[in-house]
mmCIF file of C-alpha atoms in Angstrom:
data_model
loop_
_atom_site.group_PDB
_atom_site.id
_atom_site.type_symbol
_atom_site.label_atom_id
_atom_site.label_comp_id
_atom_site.label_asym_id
_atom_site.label_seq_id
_atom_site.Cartn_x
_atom_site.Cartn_y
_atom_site.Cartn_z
ATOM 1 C CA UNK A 1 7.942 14.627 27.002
ATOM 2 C CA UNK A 2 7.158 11.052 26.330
ATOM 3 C CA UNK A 3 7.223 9.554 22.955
ATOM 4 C CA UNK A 4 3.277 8.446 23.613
ATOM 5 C CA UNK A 5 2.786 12.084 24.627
ATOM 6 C CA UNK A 6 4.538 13.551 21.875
ATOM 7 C CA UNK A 7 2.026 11.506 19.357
ATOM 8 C CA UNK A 8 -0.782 12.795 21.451
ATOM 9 C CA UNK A 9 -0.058 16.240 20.962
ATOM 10 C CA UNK A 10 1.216 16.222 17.178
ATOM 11 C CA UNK A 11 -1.915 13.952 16.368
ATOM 12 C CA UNK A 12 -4.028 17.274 17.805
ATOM 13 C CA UNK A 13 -2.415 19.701 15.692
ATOM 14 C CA UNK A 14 -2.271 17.115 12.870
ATOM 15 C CA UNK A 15 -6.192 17.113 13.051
ATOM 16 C CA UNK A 16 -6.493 20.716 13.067
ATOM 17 C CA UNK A 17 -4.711 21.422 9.803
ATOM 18 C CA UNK A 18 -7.333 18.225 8.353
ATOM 19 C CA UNK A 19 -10.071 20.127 9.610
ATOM 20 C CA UNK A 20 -8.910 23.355 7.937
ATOM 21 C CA UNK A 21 -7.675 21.198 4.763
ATOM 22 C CA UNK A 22 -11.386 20.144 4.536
ATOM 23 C CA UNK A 23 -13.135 23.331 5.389
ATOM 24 C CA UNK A 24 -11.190 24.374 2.256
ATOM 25 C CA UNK A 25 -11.867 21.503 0.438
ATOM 26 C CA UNK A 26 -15.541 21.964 0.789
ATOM 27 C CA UNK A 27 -15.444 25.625 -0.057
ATOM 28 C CA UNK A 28 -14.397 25.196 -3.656
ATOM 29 C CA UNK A 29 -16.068 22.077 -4.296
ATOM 30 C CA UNK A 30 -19.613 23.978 -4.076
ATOM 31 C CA UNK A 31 -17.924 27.152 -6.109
ATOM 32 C CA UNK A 32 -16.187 25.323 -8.886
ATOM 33 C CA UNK A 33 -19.367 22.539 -10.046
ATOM 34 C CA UNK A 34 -17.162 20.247 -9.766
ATOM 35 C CA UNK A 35 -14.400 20.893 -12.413
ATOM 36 C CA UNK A 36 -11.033 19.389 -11.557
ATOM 37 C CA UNK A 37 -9.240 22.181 -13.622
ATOM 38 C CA UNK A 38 -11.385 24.925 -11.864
ATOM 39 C CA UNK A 39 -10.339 23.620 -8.718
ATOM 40 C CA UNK A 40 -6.656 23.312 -9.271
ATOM 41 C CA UNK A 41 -6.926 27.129 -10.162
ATOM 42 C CA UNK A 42 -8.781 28.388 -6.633
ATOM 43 C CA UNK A 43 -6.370 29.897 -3.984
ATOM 44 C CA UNK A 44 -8.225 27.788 -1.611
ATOM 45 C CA UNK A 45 -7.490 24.310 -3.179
ATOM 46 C CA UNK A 46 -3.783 25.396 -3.045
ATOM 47 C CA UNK A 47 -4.493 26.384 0.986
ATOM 48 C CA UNK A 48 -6.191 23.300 1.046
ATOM 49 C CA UNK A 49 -3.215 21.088 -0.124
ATOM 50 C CA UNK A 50 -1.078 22.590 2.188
ATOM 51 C CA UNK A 51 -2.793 22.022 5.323
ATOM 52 C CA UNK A 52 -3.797 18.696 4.482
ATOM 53 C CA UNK A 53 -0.016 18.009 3.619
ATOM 54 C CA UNK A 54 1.209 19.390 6.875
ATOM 55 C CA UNK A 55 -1.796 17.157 8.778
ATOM 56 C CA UNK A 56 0.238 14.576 6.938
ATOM 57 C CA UNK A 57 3.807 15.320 7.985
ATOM 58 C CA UNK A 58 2.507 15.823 11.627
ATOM 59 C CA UNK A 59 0.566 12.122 11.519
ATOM 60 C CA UNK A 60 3.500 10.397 10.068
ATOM 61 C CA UNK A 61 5.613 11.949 12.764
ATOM 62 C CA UNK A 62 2.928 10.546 15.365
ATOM 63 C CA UNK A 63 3.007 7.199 13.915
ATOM 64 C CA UNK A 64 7.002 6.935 14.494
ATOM 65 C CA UNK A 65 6.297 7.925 17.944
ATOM 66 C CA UNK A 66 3.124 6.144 18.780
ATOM 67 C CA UNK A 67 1.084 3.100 18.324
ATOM 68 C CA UNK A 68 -1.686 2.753 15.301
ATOM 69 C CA UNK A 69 -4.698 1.684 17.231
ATOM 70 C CA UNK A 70 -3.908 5.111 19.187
ATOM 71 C CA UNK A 71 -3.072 7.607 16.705
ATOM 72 C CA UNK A 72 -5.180 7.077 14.009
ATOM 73 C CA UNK A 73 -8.780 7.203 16.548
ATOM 74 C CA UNK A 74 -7.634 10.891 17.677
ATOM 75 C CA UNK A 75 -8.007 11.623 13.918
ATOM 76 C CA UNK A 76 -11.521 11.988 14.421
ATOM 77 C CA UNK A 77 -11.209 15.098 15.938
ATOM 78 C CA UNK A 78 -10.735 16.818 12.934
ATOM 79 C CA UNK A 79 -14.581 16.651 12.470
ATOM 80 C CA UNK A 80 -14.517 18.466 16.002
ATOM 81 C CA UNK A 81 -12.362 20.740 15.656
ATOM 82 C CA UNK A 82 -14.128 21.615 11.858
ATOM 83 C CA UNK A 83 -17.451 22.615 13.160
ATOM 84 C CA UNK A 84 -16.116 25.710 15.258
ATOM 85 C CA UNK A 85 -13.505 26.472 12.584
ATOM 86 C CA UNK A 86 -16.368 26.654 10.400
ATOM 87 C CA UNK A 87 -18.505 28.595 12.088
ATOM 88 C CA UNK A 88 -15.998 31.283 12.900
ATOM 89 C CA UNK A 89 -13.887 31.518 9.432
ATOM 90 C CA UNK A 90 -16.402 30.830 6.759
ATOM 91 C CA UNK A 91 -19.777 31.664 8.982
ATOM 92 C CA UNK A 92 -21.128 27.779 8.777
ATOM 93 C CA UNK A 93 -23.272 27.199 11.670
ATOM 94 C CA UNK A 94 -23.450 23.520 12.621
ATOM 95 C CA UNK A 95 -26.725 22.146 14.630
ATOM 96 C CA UNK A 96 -27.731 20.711 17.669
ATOM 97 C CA UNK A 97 -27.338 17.533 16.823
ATOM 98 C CA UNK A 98 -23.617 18.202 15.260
ATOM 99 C CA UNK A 99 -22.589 19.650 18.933
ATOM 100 C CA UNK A 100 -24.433 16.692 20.896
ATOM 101 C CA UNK A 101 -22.006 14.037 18.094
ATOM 102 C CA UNK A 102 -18.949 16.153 18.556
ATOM 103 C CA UNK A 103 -19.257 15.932 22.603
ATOM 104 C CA UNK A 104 -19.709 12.651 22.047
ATOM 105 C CA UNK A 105 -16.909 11.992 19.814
ATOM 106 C CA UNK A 106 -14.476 13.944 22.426
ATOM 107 C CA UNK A 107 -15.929 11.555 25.331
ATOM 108 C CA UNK A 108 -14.946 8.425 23.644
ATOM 109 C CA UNK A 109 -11.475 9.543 22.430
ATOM 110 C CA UNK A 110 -10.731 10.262 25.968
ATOM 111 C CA UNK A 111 -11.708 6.278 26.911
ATOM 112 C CA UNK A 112 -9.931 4.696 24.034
ATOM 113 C CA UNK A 113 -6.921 7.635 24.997
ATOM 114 C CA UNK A 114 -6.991 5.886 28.821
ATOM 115 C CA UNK A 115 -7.116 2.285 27.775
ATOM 116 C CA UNK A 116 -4.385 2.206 24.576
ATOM 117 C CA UNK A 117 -1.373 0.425 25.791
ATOM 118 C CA UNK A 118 1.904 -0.053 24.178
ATOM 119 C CA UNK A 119 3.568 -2.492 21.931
ATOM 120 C CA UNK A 120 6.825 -3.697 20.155
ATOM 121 C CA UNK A 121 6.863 -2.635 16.808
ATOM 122 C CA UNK A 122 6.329 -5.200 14.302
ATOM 123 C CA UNK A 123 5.966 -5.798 10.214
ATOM 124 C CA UNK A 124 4.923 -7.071 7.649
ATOM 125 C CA UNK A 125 6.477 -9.299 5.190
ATOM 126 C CA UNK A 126 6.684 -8.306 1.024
ATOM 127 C CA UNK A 127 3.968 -10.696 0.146
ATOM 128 C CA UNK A 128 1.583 -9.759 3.001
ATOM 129 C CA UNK A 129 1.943 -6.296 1.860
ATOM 130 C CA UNK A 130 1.006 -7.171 -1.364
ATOM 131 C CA UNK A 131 -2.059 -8.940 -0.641
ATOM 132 C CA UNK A 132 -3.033 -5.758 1.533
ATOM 133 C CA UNK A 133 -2.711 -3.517 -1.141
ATOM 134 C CA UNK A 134 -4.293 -5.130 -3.545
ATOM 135 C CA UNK A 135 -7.584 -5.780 -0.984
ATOM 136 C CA UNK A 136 -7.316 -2.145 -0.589
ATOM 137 C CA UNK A 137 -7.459 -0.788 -4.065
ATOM 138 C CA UNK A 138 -10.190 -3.199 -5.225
ATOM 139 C CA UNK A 139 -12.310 -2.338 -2.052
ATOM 140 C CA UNK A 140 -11.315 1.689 -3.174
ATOM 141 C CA UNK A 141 -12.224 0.566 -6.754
ATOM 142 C CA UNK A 142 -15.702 -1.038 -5.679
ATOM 143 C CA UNK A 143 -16.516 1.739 -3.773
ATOM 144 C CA UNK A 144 -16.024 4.644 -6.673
ATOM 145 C CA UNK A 145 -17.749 2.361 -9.346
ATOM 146 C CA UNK A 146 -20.757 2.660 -7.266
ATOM 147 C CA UNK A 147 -20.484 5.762 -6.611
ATOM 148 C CA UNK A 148 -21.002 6.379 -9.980
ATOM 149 C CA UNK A 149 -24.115 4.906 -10.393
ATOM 150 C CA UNK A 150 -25.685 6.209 -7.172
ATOM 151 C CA UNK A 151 -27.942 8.998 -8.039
ATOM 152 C CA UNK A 152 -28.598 10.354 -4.654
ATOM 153 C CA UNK A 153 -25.693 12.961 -3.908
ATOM 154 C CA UNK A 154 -25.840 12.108 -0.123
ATOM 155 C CA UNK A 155 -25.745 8.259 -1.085
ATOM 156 C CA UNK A 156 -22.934 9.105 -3.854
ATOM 157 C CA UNK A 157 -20.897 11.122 -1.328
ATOM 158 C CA UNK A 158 -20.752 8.271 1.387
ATOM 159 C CA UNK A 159 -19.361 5.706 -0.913
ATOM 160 C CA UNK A 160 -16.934 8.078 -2.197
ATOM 161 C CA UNK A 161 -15.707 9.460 1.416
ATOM 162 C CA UNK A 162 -15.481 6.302 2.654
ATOM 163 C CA UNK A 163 -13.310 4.948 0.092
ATOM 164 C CA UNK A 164 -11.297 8.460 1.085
ATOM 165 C CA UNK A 165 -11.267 7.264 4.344
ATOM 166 C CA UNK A 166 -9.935 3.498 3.657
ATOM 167 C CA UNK A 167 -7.443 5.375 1.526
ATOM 168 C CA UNK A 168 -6.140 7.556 4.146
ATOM 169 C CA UNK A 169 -6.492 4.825 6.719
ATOM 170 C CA UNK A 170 -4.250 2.076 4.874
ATOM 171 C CA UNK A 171 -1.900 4.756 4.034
ATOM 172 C CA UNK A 172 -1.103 5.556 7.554
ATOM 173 C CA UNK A 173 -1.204 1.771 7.638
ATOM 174 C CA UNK A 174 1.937 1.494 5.228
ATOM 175 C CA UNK A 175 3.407 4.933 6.580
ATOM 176 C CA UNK A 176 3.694 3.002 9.780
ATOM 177 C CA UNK A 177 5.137 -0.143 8.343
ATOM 178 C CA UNK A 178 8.303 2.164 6.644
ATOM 179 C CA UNK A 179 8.574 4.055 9.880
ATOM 180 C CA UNK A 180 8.933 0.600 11.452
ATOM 181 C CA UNK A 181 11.222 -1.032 9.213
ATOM 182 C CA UNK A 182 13.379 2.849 7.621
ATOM 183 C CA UNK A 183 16.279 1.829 10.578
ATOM 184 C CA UNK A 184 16.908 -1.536 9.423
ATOM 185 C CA UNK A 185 16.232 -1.561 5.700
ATOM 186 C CA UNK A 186 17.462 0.172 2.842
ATOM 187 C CA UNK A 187 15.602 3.301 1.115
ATOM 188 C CA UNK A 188 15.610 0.985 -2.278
ATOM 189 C CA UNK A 189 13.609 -1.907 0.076
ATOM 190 C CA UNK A 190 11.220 0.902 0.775
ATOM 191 C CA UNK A 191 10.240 1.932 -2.259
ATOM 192 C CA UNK A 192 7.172 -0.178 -3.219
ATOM 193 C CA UNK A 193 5.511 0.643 0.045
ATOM 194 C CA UNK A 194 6.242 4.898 -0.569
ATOM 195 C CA UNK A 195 4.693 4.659 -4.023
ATOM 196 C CA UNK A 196 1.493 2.759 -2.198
ATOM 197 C CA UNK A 197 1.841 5.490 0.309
ATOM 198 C CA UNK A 198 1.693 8.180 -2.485
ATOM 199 C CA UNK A 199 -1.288 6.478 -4.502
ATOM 200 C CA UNK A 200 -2.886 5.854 -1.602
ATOM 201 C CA UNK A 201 -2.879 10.039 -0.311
ATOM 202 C CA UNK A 202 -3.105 10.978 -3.866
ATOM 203 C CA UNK A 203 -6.360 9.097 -4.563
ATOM 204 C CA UNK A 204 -7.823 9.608 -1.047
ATOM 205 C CA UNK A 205 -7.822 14.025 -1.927
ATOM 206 C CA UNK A 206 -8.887 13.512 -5.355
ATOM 207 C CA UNK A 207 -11.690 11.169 -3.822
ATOM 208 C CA UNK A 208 -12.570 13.355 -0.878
ATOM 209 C CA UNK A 209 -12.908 16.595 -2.826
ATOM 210 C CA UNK A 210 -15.299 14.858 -4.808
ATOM 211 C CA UNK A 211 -17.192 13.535 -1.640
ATOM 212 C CA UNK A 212 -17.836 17.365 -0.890
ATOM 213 C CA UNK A 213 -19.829 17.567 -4.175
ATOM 214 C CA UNK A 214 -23.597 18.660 -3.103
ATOM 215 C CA UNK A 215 -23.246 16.872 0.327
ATOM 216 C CA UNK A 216 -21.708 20.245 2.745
ATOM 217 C CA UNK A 217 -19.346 19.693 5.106
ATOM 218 C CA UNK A 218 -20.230 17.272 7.572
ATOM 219 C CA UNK A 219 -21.908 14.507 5.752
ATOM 220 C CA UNK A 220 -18.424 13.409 4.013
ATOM 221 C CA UNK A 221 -15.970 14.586 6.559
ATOM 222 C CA UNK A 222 -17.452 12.473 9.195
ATOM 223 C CA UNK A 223 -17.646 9.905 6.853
ATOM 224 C CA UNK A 224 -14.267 9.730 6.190
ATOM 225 C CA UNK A 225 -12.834 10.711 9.860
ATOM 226 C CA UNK A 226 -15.270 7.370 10.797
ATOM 227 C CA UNK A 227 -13.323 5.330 7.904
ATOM 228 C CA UNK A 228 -9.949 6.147 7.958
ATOM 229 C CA UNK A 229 -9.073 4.951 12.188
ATOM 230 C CA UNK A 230 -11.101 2.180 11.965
ATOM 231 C CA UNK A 231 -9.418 0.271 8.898
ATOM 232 C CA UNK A 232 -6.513 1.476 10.546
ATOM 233 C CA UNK A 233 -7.074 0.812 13.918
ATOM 234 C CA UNK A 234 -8.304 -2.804 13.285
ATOM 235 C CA UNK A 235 -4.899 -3.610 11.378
ATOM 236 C CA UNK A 236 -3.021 -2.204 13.518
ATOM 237 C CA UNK A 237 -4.393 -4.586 16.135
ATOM 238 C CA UNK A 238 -4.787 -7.194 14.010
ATOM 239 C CA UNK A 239 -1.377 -7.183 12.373
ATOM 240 C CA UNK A 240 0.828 -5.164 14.501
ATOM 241 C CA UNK A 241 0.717 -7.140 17.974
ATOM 242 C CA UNK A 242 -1.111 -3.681 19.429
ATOM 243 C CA UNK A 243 -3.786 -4.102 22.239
ATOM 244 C CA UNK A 244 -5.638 -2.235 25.308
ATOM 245 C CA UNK A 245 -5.053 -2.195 28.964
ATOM 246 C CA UNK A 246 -6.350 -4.864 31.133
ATOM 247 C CA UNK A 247 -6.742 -8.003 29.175
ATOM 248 C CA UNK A 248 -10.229 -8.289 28.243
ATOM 249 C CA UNK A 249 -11.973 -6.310 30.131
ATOM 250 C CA UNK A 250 -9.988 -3.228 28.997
ATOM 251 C CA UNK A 251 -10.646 -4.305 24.989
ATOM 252 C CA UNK A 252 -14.353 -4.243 25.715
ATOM 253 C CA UNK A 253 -14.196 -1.206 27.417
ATOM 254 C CA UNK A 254 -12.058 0.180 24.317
ATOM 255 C CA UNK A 255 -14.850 -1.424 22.275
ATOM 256 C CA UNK A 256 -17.298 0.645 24.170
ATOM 257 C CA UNK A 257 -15.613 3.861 23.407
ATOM 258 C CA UNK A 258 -15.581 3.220 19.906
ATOM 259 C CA UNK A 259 -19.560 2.887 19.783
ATOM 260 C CA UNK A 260 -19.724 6.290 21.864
ATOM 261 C CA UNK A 261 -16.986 7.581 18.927
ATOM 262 C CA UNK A 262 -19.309 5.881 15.868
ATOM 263 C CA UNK A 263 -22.985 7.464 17.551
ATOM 264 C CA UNK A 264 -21.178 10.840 17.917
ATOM 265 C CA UNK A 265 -20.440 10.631 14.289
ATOM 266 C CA UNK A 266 -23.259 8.989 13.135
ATOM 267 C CA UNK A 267 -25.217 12.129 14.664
ATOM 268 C CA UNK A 268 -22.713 14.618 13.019
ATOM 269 C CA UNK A 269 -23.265 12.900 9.852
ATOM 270 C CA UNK A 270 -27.198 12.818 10.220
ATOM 271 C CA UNK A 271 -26.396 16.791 11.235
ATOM 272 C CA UNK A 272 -24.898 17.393 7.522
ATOM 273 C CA UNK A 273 -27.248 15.128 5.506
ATOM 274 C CA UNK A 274 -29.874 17.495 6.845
ATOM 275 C CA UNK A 275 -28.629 20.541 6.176
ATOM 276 C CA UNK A 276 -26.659 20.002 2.657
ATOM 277 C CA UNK A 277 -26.813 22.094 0.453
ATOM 278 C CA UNK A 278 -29.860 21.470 -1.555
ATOM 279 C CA UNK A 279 -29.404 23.802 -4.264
ATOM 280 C CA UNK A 280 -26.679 22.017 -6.049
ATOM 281 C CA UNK A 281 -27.315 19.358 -8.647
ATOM 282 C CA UNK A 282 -26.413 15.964 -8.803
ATOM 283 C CA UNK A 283 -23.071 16.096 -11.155
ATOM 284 C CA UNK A 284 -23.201 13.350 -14.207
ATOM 285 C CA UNK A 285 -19.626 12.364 -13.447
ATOM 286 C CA UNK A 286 -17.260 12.612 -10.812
ATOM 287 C CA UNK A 287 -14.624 15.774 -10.575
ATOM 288 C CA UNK A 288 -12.036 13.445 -11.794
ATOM 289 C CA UNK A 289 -11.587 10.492 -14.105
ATOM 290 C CA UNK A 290 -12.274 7.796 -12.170
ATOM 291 C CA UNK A 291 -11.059 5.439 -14.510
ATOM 292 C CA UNK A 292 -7.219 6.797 -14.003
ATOM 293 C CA UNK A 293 -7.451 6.716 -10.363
ATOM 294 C CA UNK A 294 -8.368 2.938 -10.664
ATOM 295 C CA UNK A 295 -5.295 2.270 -12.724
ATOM 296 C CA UNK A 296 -2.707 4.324 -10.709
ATOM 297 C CA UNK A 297 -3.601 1.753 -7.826
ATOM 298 C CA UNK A 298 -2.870 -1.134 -9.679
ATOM 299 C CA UNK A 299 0.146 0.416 -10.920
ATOM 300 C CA UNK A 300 1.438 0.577 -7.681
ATOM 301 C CA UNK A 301 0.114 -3.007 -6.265
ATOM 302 C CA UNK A 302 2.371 -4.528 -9.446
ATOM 303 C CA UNK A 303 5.097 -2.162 -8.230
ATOM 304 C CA UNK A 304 4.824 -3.826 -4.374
#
């Protein structure tokens, strides 16, 4: 098996255990109103945490063996692969609409899956990865501060999962600069970018379970799955020297896909908004104290 295949097929079952992870997720955010304790205490949130923490081994192991701009779109599956996991393990019917977006989704995966070529590997320097930490825990930062003042829970859980998402997606973004650069450098010289690393997944499941919060399942899932490969993606070809097949042409093709991707999405998100739970209030503060999470990123950004 090819190393391109073999990040393929680990990037599928990485999804799955996401999908599960968030299934999970969602289940004891609407049981536990919110309480960070509570939560810590549910079965579930431990089942939770250990699928989402084998989706990560399995994406890090993808990201050694493929490119950025390829693994990190085939993470949106795991809003595909959630709808029928759903339905069949915790009897959560998804809609017409939510079918039509995940078809959708699946069609433009297999486009951007066609046209993803290969590259060299390539890093960044120390104070490059400074800068784009920093940029990515004040853009995390910006995003929960205003989720705090939003006091529509839909509105509230967008700006929260898509600060998940950045999370996740600059911390495969960093994963893939230590996978690049573990042969040649010491453990010591990796050090500053595995505490980012561990911030950055730390803050994006504190943030995410909170995105759950009177918004279902599919609202901040999709949210987040829309997030987390495009910030990666667009570094990745940005930074890391990654492109598509056939020049030009085969980049607006890719570009193509990626709108089929974003309206299957956008149609799985419209799916949830519509049918989230209405029942459950909007909460007066977040699950967690925001104000820590801000701090342990800066912690880390002085630590880089």
């Amino acid at each position: 098996m090819s190393a391109l295949a073999l990040s393929v097929l680990l990037s599928l079952v990485s999804a799955v255990a996401y999908a599960g992870g968030a299934i999970m997720q969602e289940r004891v955010a609407e049981a536990t109103a919110g309480s960070a304790s509570a939560a810590a205490r549910r079965a579930r949130w431990v089942i939770a945490i250990g699928l989402n923490g084998l989706g990560a081994l399995l994406h890090v192991v993808a990201l050694a063996c493929g490119p950025l701009s390829l693994v990190q779109p085939l993470g949106a599956l795991t809003i595909v692969f959630a709808l029928p996991m759903a339905a069949v393990f915790v009897r959560r019917r998804a809609g017409a609409a939510a079918w039509r977006g995940a078809v959708m989704a699946t069609v433009g995966l297999a486009g951007l899956l066609s046209l993803t070529g290969s590259a060299d590997s390539s890093s960044l320097g120390g104070a490059q990865r400074i800068a784009v930490a920093l940029t990515t825990f004040v853009v995390i930062g910006a995003l929960m501060m205003a989720a705090r003042t939003a006091q529509r829970p839909v509105l509230r859980s967008v700006l929260l999962a898509t600060a998940a998402g950045i999370a996740f997606g600059m911390g495969s973004v960093f994963t893939k600069l230590v996978a690049v650069d573990w042969a040649s450098g010491s453990v010591v010289e990796q050090l500053p970018s595995l505490a980012v690393i561990a911030v950055l997944a730390t803050a994006g499941t504190l943030v995410s379970q909170a995105a759950y919060r009177g918004a279902g399942l599919a609202t901040p899932l999709a949210v987040v799955t829309v997030a987390n490969p495009v910030i990666a993606a667009a570094v990745g070809l940005a930074l890391f020297g990654e492109s598509f097949r056939y020049g030009t042409t085969g980049t607006l093709l890719a570009l193509a896909c990626g709108a089929v991707v974003m309206g299957g999405l956008t149609l799985l998100t419209t799916d949830g908004t519509q049918n989230a739970p209405a029942r459950l209030p909007v909460p007066q503060r977040l699950p967690v104290d925001i104000h820590s999470l801000i701090q342990l990123p800066s912690m880390a950004g002085a630590a880089a």
